[in-house]
Amino acid sequence: MINTKLMFILIFLFSCLSSQAQEELISAPATANLNKTLDSKKIKLLVWNIKKAEAGDKWKQDYDRLASQHDIIAIQETKIESENKTLTKKTQILRQDTAVSFEKSDKSVTGVTTSSKADPISIKPLTSPDREPFLNTPKMSILTTYQLNEKGQKLLLVNTHAINFVSDEKFERQMLDIAKYIKNKKGQVAWAGDFNTWSSSRLAILNKVAEGLDMLPVDFKKDNRSTFMLGHKVDHVFVRGLSVTQADVYDKISSSDHRPISVTLALDPQFDKKVAALKKEKKKSPPELNTQVDSYIKFLEEFNKTISKYPIYCY
C-alpha cells in the first residue's frame, strides 16, 4: 500500500507540470484620459487578495464596484487572462501594472497588480529573494510612484505579496529587501498587501521593519480583516507622511478568502512629530514563538530541497 505522504507528493508534482516561473512587468495604459496627479487631501486605497479571481462573475461584480470607488487598487494573487492585460473590461479605464510571478500553460498569469486613476511617474517590479517551497515560484511586489497635487509632493505605493511557507529568516529577507527601496525614497509612502503574517513571529518581524522605516500601521475600528491558520491577520497597510481619515473592512464581500480593505489617506505635515511621540511610549517585547509551526516549516523546507532537484515549476 502506497504511503499517504508519498501519494500527496506525487499528486502535487503532477499538478505542477503545466506552469512555469515568469518574472516580468505587464503594463496596460488606460483607455480613458487619466489625471496627472492624485489629490493630496483624499486618496482612497483598496487592498485585496482576490484568490486568482476564482469566484468568476461574482468577483468581477465586486471588483468593478469597488474599483470605481477608489483612486488606487492594490491586488494580490491577481489573475490576468492571456487575451488581455487588464483584470476586467470595465476597469480598462484605469492604468494597470502587473508584476508577474508565474505563467500557466494557457498563458494566463498571476502576481500583483496595482491600478490607478492617475498615471504613475515610475514603476518597479520587485522579486522576492527566495522562492516558495513546493511551487518554486517567487512572490512579487510592485512599487509605483504618483505625483500629488501638492507642489513637489509624491506618493510611493508599495504593493506586496509576502512569501509564505518558509522560515522566518527568508520572510525577513524579503521584507528587508523591500525596505531598502522605501528607505531611499523621500516623502509619503503607503506599504500595503497580503503579508502572510500568520504567526506572531512573522508579525513581529514585519512591525519591526516598518518601525525602522518610521512607518505606522493603519488601525481599523471594526477590525474584521481576514485571519488564517493561527488566527493572525495577514492583510496590512503601513503609512509614512500620511494621515488616515478612514479605514474600513468590507466584511460582507465573500468572492475571495480575503476581505477587501479600504483606507483613505491625506498628506500629513505633522507625521514626523507623531512618530517621535510614539517612539517614546513604545515598549518592546520579544515575539511569541510557536514551536509547532516552526516544526512544520522545517518539514516544508526539507521537502522543497527534495523536489528542487527536478526542473519543475508549479502553479
XYZ file of N, CA, C and O in Angstrom, residues 40 188 216 240-244 265-272 274:
68
model
N -3.932 65.276 -2.764
C -3.168 65.056 -1.530
C -4.041 65.093 -0.276
O -3.616 64.656 0.791
N 6.052 60.735 1.048
C 4.944 59.898 1.503
C 5.037 58.480 0.938
O 5.315 58.307 -0.251
N 3.846 53.791 10.215
C 2.853 53.424 11.215
C 1.805 52.503 10.604
O 1.401 52.699 9.454
N 3.651 56.389 5.842
C 4.637 57.377 6.281
C 4.281 58.711 5.636
O 4.017 58.765 4.429
N 4.249 59.752 6.443
C 3.941 61.077 5.915
C 2.478 61.274 5.562
O 2.116 62.240 4.896
N 1.637 60.364 6.034
C 0.213 60.389 5.692
C -0.642 60.200 6.937
O -0.257 59.485 7.856
N -1.806 60.840 6.946
C -2.797 60.568 7.984
C -3.877 59.678 7.393
O -4.096 59.661 6.176
N -4.537 58.925 8.250
C -5.608 58.026 7.834
C -6.934 58.633 8.298
O -7.188 58.740 9.497
N -6.451 58.227 2.669
C -5.214 58.852 3.122
C -5.173 60.339 2.758
O -5.810 60.772 1.799
N -4.376 61.085 3.529
C -4.171 62.507 3.247
C -2.755 62.888 3.658
O -2.177 62.296 4.584
N -2.197 63.870 2.994
C -0.869 64.381 3.326
C -0.877 64.884 4.775
O -1.800 65.577 5.194
N 0.143 64.515 5.557
C 0.188 64.870 6.969
C 1.512 65.551 7.316
O 2.515 64.881 7.579
N 1.541 66.887 7.378
C 2.787 67.603 7.709
C 3.269 67.341 9.139
O 4.432 67.575 9.458
N 2.382 66.833 10.011
C 2.736 66.587 11.409
C 3.166 65.140 11.670
O 3.345 64.749 12.822
N 3.334 64.369 10.632
C 3.581 62.940 10.797
C 4.856 62.662 11.603
O 4.855 61.799 12.492
N 5.946 63.353 11.300
C 7.215 63.095 11.986
C 7.098 63.327 13.491
O 7.700 62.598 14.292
N 4.384 62.912 15.265
C 3.611 61.790 15.801
C 4.500 60.573 16.021
O 4.402 59.893 17.047
